[in-house]
PDB file of C-alpha atoms and ligand atoms in Angstrom:
ATOM      1  CA  MET A 714      50.045 -86.773  -4.913  1.00  0.00           C
ATOM      2  CA  LYS A 715      46.871 -85.158  -3.552  1.00  0.00           C
ATOM      3  CA  LYS A 716      43.971 -85.354  -6.040  1.00  0.00           C
ATOM      4  CA  ILE A 717      42.261 -81.987  -6.241  1.00  0.00           C
ATOM      5  CA  ALA A 718      39.193 -81.021  -8.297  1.00  0.00           C
ATOM      6  CA  VAL A 719      37.668 -77.621  -8.925  1.00  0.00           C
ATOM      7  CA  TYR A 720      33.880 -77.183  -9.004  1.00  0.00           C
ATOM      8  CA  PRO A 721      33.335 -73.812 -10.755  1.00  0.00           C
ATOM      9  CA  GLY A 722      30.070 -71.917 -11.091  1.00  0.00           C
ATOM     10  CA  SER A 723      28.275 -68.742 -10.223  1.00  0.00           C
ATOM     11  CA  PHE A 724      26.345 -70.313  -7.305  1.00  0.00           C
ATOM     12  CA  ASP A 725      23.876 -67.411  -7.119  1.00  0.00           C
ATOM     13  CA  PRO A 726      22.908 -68.942  -4.724  1.00  0.00           C
ATOM     14  CA  ILE A 727      24.074 -72.527  -4.150  1.00  0.00           C
ATOM     15  CA  THR A 728      21.209 -75.056  -4.272  1.00  0.00           C
ATOM     16  CA  ASN A 729      20.577 -78.652  -3.195  1.00  0.00           C
ATOM     17  CA  GLY A 730      21.389 -79.655  -6.774  1.00  0.00           C
ATOM     18  CA  HIS A 731      24.892 -78.203  -6.465  1.00  0.00           C
ATOM     19  CA  ILE A 732      25.309 -79.882  -3.054  1.00  0.00           C
ATOM     20  CA  ASP A 733      24.426 -83.268  -4.525  1.00  0.00           C
ATOM     21  CA  ILE A 734      27.067 -82.843  -7.265  1.00  0.00           C
ATOM     22  CA  LEU A 735      29.621 -81.599  -4.717  1.00  0.00           C
ATOM     23  CA  GLN A 736      29.128 -84.550  -2.366  1.00  0.00           C
ATOM     24  CA  ARG A 737      29.568 -87.023  -5.207  1.00  0.00           C
ATOM     25  CA  ALA A 738      32.759 -85.251  -6.318  1.00  0.00           C
ATOM     26  CA  ILE A 739      34.205 -85.387  -2.796  1.00  0.00           C
ATOM     27  CA  SER A 740      33.976 -89.161  -2.865  1.00  0.00           C
ATOM     28  CA  LEU A 741      36.434 -89.234  -5.794  1.00  0.00           C
ATOM     29  CA  PHE A 742      38.956 -86.571  -4.742  1.00  0.00           C
ATOM     30  CA  ASP A 743      41.085 -85.716  -1.688  1.00  0.00           C
ATOM     31  CA  GLU A 744      40.012 -82.093  -1.932  1.00  0.00           C
ATOM     32  CA  VAL A 745      37.414 -80.139  -3.878  1.00  0.00           C
ATOM     33  CA  ILE A 746      37.640 -76.393  -4.346  1.00  0.00           C
ATOM     34  CA  VAL A 747      34.337 -74.664  -5.045  1.00  0.00           C
ATOM     35  CA  LEU A 748      35.265 -71.788  -7.299  1.00  0.00           C
ATOM     36  CA  VAL A 749      32.830 -68.883  -7.267  1.00  0.00           C
ATOM     37  CA  SER A 750      33.012 -67.064 -10.545  1.00  0.00           C
ATOM     38  CA  ASN A 751      33.004 -63.284 -10.388  1.00  0.00           C
ATOM     39  CA  ASN A 752      32.137 -63.010 -14.049  1.00  0.00           C
ATOM     40  CA  SER A 753      30.910 -59.498 -14.874  1.00  0.00           C
ATOM     41  CA  LYS A 754      28.876 -60.827 -17.886  1.00  0.00           C
ATOM     42  CA  LYS A 755      26.218 -62.204 -15.573  1.00  0.00           C
ATOM     43  CA  SER A 756      24.392 -59.912 -13.151  1.00  0.00           C
ATOM     44  CA  CYS A 757      24.049 -61.707  -9.842  1.00  0.00           C
ATOM     45  CA  ASN A 758      21.660 -61.465  -6.885  1.00  0.00           C
ATOM     46  CA  PHE A 759      24.528 -61.829  -4.411  1.00  0.00           C
ATOM     47  CA  THR A 760      28.075 -60.425  -4.542  1.00  0.00           C
ATOM     48  CA  ALA A 761      30.884 -62.944  -5.072  1.00  0.00           C
ATOM     49  CA  LEU A 762      31.871 -62.551  -1.416  1.00  0.00           C
ATOM     50  CA  GLU A 763      28.293 -63.197  -0.242  1.00  0.00           C
ATOM     51  CA  ARG A 764      28.064 -66.290  -2.479  1.00  0.00           C
ATOM     52  CA  LYS A 765      31.348 -67.552  -1.025  1.00  0.00           C
ATOM     53  CA  GLU A 766      30.150 -66.920   2.545  1.00  0.00           C
ATOM     54  CA  ILE A 767      26.846 -68.713   1.896  1.00  0.00           C
ATOM     55  CA  ILE A 768      28.711 -71.765   0.581  1.00  0.00           C
ATOM     56  CA  GLU A 769      31.076 -71.744   3.578  1.00  0.00           C
ATOM     57  CA  GLU A 770      28.084 -71.569   5.947  1.00  0.00           C
ATOM     58  CA  THR A 771      26.504 -74.465   4.051  1.00  0.00           C
ATOM     59  CA  LEU A 772      29.628 -76.601   4.380  1.00  0.00           C
ATOM     60  CA  ILE A 773      29.582 -76.063   8.163  1.00  0.00           C
ATOM     61  CA  GLU A 774      25.822 -76.650   8.354  1.00  0.00           C
ATOM     62  CA  LEU A 775      26.082 -79.978   6.493  1.00  0.00           C
ATOM     63  CA  GLY A 776      29.412 -81.035   8.027  1.00  0.00           C
ATOM     64  CA  ILE A 777      31.040 -81.306   4.607  1.00  0.00           C
ATOM     65  CA  LYS A 778      34.804 -81.732   4.900  1.00  0.00           C
ATOM     66  CA  ASN A 779      37.736 -81.441   2.445  1.00  0.00           C
ATOM     67  CA  VAL A 780      36.123 -78.563   0.574  1.00  0.00           C
ATOM     68  CA  THR A 781      37.352 -74.978   0.366  1.00  0.00           C
ATOM     69  CA  VAL A 782      35.730 -72.009  -1.375  1.00  0.00           C
ATOM     70  CA  GLU A 783      37.522 -69.425  -3.479  1.00  0.00           C
ATOM     71  CA  ILE A 784      36.617 -66.592  -5.859  1.00  0.00           C
ATOM     72  CA  ASN A 785      37.970 -66.290  -9.405  1.00  0.00           C
ATOM     73  CA  GLU A 786      37.724 -63.630 -12.077  1.00  0.00           C
ATOM     74  CA  GLY A 787      39.880 -65.186 -14.785  1.00  0.00           C
ATOM     75  CA  LEU A 788      40.061 -68.417 -16.769  1.00  0.00           C
ATOM     76  CA  THR A 789      38.949 -71.410 -14.733  1.00  0.00           C
ATOM     77  CA  VAL A 790      41.408 -73.926 -16.222  1.00  0.00           C
ATOM     78  CA  ARG A 791      44.332 -71.598 -15.577  1.00  0.00           C
ATOM     79  CA  TRP A 792      43.240 -71.043 -11.990  1.00  0.00           C
ATOM     80  CA  ALA A 793      42.805 -74.794 -11.472  1.00  0.00           C
ATOM     81  CA  LYS A 794      46.197 -75.760 -12.837  1.00  0.00           C
ATOM     82  CA  GLU A 795      47.986 -73.138 -10.754  1.00  0.00           C
ATOM     83  CA  ARG A 796      46.541 -74.932  -7.698  1.00  0.00           C
ATOM     84  CA  GLY A 797      47.532 -78.379  -8.945  1.00  0.00           C
ATOM     85  CA  ALA A 798      43.966 -79.351  -9.918  1.00  0.00           C
ATOM     86  CA  TYR A 799      43.598 -81.271 -13.173  1.00  0.00           C
ATOM     87  CA  HIS A 800      39.857 -81.928 -13.058  1.00  0.00           C
ATOM     88  CA  LEU A 801      36.830 -79.653 -13.223  1.00  0.00           C
ATOM     89  CA  ILE A 802      33.452 -80.824 -11.923  1.00  0.00           C
ATOM     90  CA  ARG A 803      30.195 -79.901 -13.621  1.00  0.00           C
ATOM     91  CA  GLY A 804      26.614 -81.104 -13.313  1.00  0.00           C
ATOM     92  CA  LEU A 805      24.258 -82.000 -16.170  1.00  0.00           C
ATOM     93  CA  ARG A 806      20.535 -81.576 -15.724  1.00  0.00           C
ATOM     94  CA  GLU A 807      18.640 -81.429 -19.005  1.00  0.00           C
ATOM     95  CA  VAL A 808      19.590 -81.921 -22.655  1.00  0.00           C
ATOM     96  CA  THR A 809      19.976 -78.168 -22.943  1.00  0.00           C
ATOM     97  CA  ASP A 810      22.782 -78.276 -20.363  1.00  0.00           C
ATOM     98  CA  PHE A 811      24.643 -80.684 -22.626  1.00  0.00           C
ATOM     99  CA  GLU A 812      25.086 -78.193 -25.467  1.00  0.00           C
ATOM    100  CA  TYR A 813      26.312 -75.459 -23.158  1.00  0.00           C
ATOM    101  CA  GLU A 814      28.599 -77.796 -21.221  1.00  0.00           C
ATOM    102  CA  PHE A 815      30.018 -79.419 -24.341  1.00  0.00           C
ATOM    103  CA  GLN A 816      30.886 -76.000 -25.728  1.00  0.00           C
ATOM    104  CA  MET A 817      32.486 -74.917 -22.454  1.00  0.00           C
ATOM    105  CA  ALA A 818      34.420 -78.174 -22.016  1.00  0.00           C
ATOM    106  CA  SER A 819      35.715 -77.805 -25.584  1.00  0.00           C
ATOM    107  CA  ALA A 820      36.818 -74.204 -24.950  1.00  0.00           C
ATOM    108  CA  ASN A 821      38.535 -75.335 -21.758  1.00  0.00           C
ATOM    109  CA  GLU A 822      40.245 -78.182 -23.615  1.00  0.00           C
ATOM    110  CA  PHE A 823      41.452 -75.683 -26.222  1.00  0.00           C
ATOM    111  CA  ALA A 824      42.861 -73.504 -23.433  1.00  0.00           C
ATOM    112  CA  ASP A 825      44.558 -76.400 -21.621  1.00  0.00           C
ATOM    113  CA  LYS A 826      44.412 -80.067 -22.610  1.00  0.00           C
ATOM    114  CA  GLU A 827      45.778 -81.211 -19.266  1.00  0.00           C
ATOM    115  CA  VAL A 828      42.676 -80.113 -17.362  1.00  0.00           C
ATOM    116  CA  ASP A 829      39.707 -82.400 -17.979  1.00  0.00           C
ATOM    117  CA  THR A 830      36.024 -82.066 -16.997  1.00  0.00           C
ATOM    118  CA  ILE A 831      34.015 -84.702 -15.125  1.00  0.00           C
ATOM    119  CA  PHE A 832      30.203 -84.565 -15.362  1.00  0.00           C
ATOM    120  CA  PHE A 833      27.674 -85.814 -12.870  1.00  0.00           C
ATOM    121  CA  MET A 834      24.045 -86.307 -13.896  1.00  0.00           C
ATOM    122  CA  ALA A 835      21.532 -84.502 -11.682  1.00  0.00           C
ATOM    123  CA  ARG A 836      19.520 -86.856  -9.469  1.00  0.00           C
ATOM    124  CA  ASN A 837      17.203 -86.817  -6.437  1.00  0.00           C
ATOM    125  CA  ASN A 838      14.696 -84.586  -8.273  1.00  0.00           C
ATOM    126  CA  THR A 839      17.170 -81.737  -8.614  1.00  0.00           C
ATOM    127  CA  SER A 840      17.161 -81.516 -12.399  1.00  0.00           C
ATOM    128  CA  PHE A 841      14.571 -78.709 -12.455  1.00  0.00           C
ATOM    129  CA  ILE A 842      16.415 -76.541  -9.928  1.00  0.00           C
ATOM    130  CA  SER A 843      18.316 -73.454 -11.032  1.00  0.00           C
ATOM    131  CA  SER A 844      19.505 -70.496  -9.011  1.00  0.00           C
ATOM    132  CA  SER A 845      17.340 -68.030 -10.940  1.00  0.00           C
ATOM    133  CA  ALA A 846      14.249 -70.256 -10.515  1.00  0.00           C
ATOM    134  CA  ILE A 847      14.898 -70.301  -6.761  1.00  0.00           C
ATOM    135  CA  MET A 848      15.096 -66.503  -6.692  1.00  0.00           C
ATOM    136  CA  GLU A 849      11.949 -66.083  -8.776  1.00  0.00           C
ATOM    137  CA  LEU A 850       9.960 -68.504  -6.612  1.00  0.00           C
ATOM    138  CA  TYR A 851      11.233 -66.824  -3.427  1.00  0.00           C
ATOM    139  CA  LYS A 852      10.442 -63.318  -4.648  1.00  0.00           C
ATOM    140  CA  ASN A 853       6.897 -64.495  -5.395  1.00  0.00           C
ATOM    141  CA  GLY A 854       6.375 -65.862  -1.898  1.00  0.00           C
ATOM    142  CA  VAL A 855       6.970 -69.581  -2.548  1.00  0.00           C
ATOM    143  CA  ASP A 856       8.720 -71.542   0.224  1.00  0.00           C
ATOM    144  CA  VAL A 857      12.036 -72.587  -1.366  1.00  0.00           C
ATOM    145  CA  SER A 858      13.445 -74.273   1.765  1.00  0.00           C
ATOM    146  CA  PRO A 859      13.104 -77.838   0.296  1.00  0.00           C
ATOM    147  CA  LEU A 860      15.396 -76.786  -2.595  1.00  0.00           C
ATOM    148  CA  VAL A 861      18.266 -74.962  -0.873  1.00  0.00           C
ATOM    149  CA  PRO A 862      20.402 -75.335   2.260  1.00  0.00           C
ATOM    150  CA  ASN A 863      19.313 -73.488   5.437  1.00  0.00           C
ATOM    151  CA  SER A 864      22.112 -70.954   5.060  1.00  0.00           C
ATOM    152  CA  VAL A 865      20.511 -69.757   1.809  1.00  0.00           C
ATOM    153  CA  VAL A 866      17.079 -69.460   3.437  1.00  0.00           C
ATOM    154  CA  LYS A 867      18.616 -67.444   6.273  1.00  0.00           C
ATOM    155  CA  ARG A 868      20.374 -65.125   3.808  1.00  0.00           C
ATOM    156  CA  LEU A 869      17.199 -64.644   1.756  1.00  0.00           C
ATOM    157  CA  ASN A 870      15.203 -63.755   4.862  1.00  0.00           C
ATOM    158  CA  LYS A 871      17.772 -61.194   6.047  1.00  0.00           C
TER     159      LYS A 871
HETATM  160  N1  COA B1889      21.764 -77.887  -9.486  1.00  0.00           N
HETATM  161  C1  COA B1889      21.200 -76.699  -9.513  1.00  0.00           C
HETATM  162  N2  COA B1889      21.430 -75.763 -10.423  1.00  0.00           N
HETATM  163  C2  COA B1889      22.284 -76.075 -11.389  1.00  0.00           C
HETATM  164  C3  COA B1889      22.921 -77.314 -11.449  1.00  0.00           C
HETATM  165  C4  COA B1889      22.616 -78.261 -10.454  1.00  0.00           C
HETATM  166  N3  COA B1889      23.148 -79.476 -10.435  1.00  0.00           N
HETATM  167  N4  COA B1889      23.721 -77.335 -12.523  1.00  0.00           N
HETATM  168  C5  COA B1889      23.572 -76.155 -13.114  1.00  0.00           C
HETATM  169  N5  COA B1889      22.704 -75.394 -12.426  1.00  0.00           N
HETATM  170  C6  COA B1889      22.235 -74.061 -12.779  1.00  0.00           C
HETATM  171  C7  COA B1889      22.721 -72.956 -11.931  1.00  0.00           C
HETATM  172  O1  COA B1889      21.891 -72.798 -10.812  1.00  0.00           O
HETATM  173  C8  COA B1889      22.656 -71.795 -12.876  1.00  0.00           C
HETATM  174  O2  COA B1889      21.375 -71.299 -12.897  1.00  0.00           O
HETATM  175  P1  COA B1889      21.069 -69.776 -13.265  1.00  0.00           P
HETATM  176  O3  COA B1889      21.489 -69.576 -14.689  1.00  0.00           O
HETATM  177  O4  COA B1889      19.602 -69.704 -13.038  1.00  0.00           O
HETATM  178  O5  COA B1889      21.864 -68.931 -12.303  1.00  0.00           O
HETATM  179  C9  COA B1889      22.951 -72.415 -14.245  1.00  0.00           C
HETATM  180  O6  COA B1889      22.685 -73.794 -14.075  1.00  0.00           O
HETATM  181  C10 COA B1889      24.366 -72.304 -14.703  1.00  0.00           C
HETATM  182  O7  COA B1889      25.142 -72.257 -13.559  1.00  0.00           O
HETATM  183  P2  COA B1889      26.622 -72.522 -13.243  1.00  0.00           P
HETATM  184  O8  COA B1889      26.902 -73.962 -13.103  1.00  0.00           O
HETATM  185  O9  COA B1889      26.903 -71.680 -12.082  1.00  0.00           O
HETATM  186  O10 COA B1889      27.373 -72.078 -14.527  1.00  0.00           O
HETATM  187  P3  COA B1889      27.581 -70.671 -15.036  1.00  0.00           P
HETATM  188  O11 COA B1889      27.238 -70.693 -16.462  1.00  0.00           O
HETATM  189  O12 COA B1889      26.938 -69.629 -14.202  1.00  0.00           O
HETATM  190  O13 COA B1889      29.139 -70.533 -14.779  1.00  0.00           O
HETATM  191  C11 COA B1889      31.460 -70.880 -15.219  1.00  0.00           C
HETATM  192  C12 COA B1889      30.033 -71.103 -15.638  1.00  0.00           C
HETATM  193  C13 COA B1889      31.620 -69.811 -14.183  1.00  0.00           C
HETATM  194  C14 COA B1889      31.948 -72.182 -14.612  1.00  0.00           C
HETATM  195  C15 COA B1889      32.220 -70.558 -16.497  1.00  0.00           C
HETATM  196  O14 COA B1889      31.585 -69.498 -17.148  1.00  0.00           O
HETATM  197  C16 COA B1889      33.653 -70.199 -16.220  1.00  0.00           C
HETATM  198  O15 COA B1889      34.469 -71.056 -15.915  1.00  0.00           O
HETATM  199  N6  COA B1889      33.949 -68.896 -16.358  1.00  0.00           N
HETATM  200  C17 COA B1889      35.308 -68.379 -16.188  1.00  0.00           C
HETATM  201  C18 COA B1889      35.948 -68.052 -17.554  1.00  0.00           C
HETATM  202  C19 COA B1889      36.254 -69.317 -18.253  1.00  0.00           C
HETATM  203  O16 COA B1889      37.183 -70.029 -17.868  1.00  0.00           O
HETATM  204  N7  COA B1889      35.438 -69.675 -19.284  1.00  0.00           N
HETATM  205  C20 COA B1889      35.538 -70.963 -19.942  1.00  0.00           C
HETATM  206  C21 COA B1889      36.174 -70.872 -21.279  1.00  0.00           C
HETATM  207  S1  COA B1889      35.253 -69.867 -22.397  1.00  0.00           S
END
């Protein structure tokens, strides 16, 4: 049976930190689905469709295979299971991520015990990167190109 994992997030926009997590996940699974959350609670810089397009451009740019990108508005575990995916991928950067991720993994476990979460620790100096930090640096004239894929830089400069 094909082993599929879902990597959910808002990806507003995707960063080199996300890419590092994604590439490590691909080495464990036959297919990884990046699931862009269209969660109305969080106000985003890019629409869900733009975030999806940026990720797709990034996959082409970096030659990353076996990854597809989808948009979801509902429960992540439900979406994953409907596609035959029994693992979620998440990254951990700082201690503060742990509390948030532990709470979310527990809520997901409550919703469906069959879907488990795998965590990758941030590495390669990506632990300080966040999408909102990227946007703030960019809006204040800082060159963010070392922190994000080219497709993000192109989108920002549009
Ligand atoms: N590299 C760079 N940034 C990282 C990162 C990494 N390795 N890991 C986390 N981040 C950052 C993101 O850039 C983002 O930064 P921002 O807040 O400045 O935008 C932040 O950490 C959190 O991002 P993300 O991983 O996208 O999580 P999220 O909290 O935005 O999204 C969902 C969480 C979408 C996965 C979750 O809310 C969800 O599944 N929602 C659907 C409903 C549901 O099923 N809920 C669960 C049960 S309650």
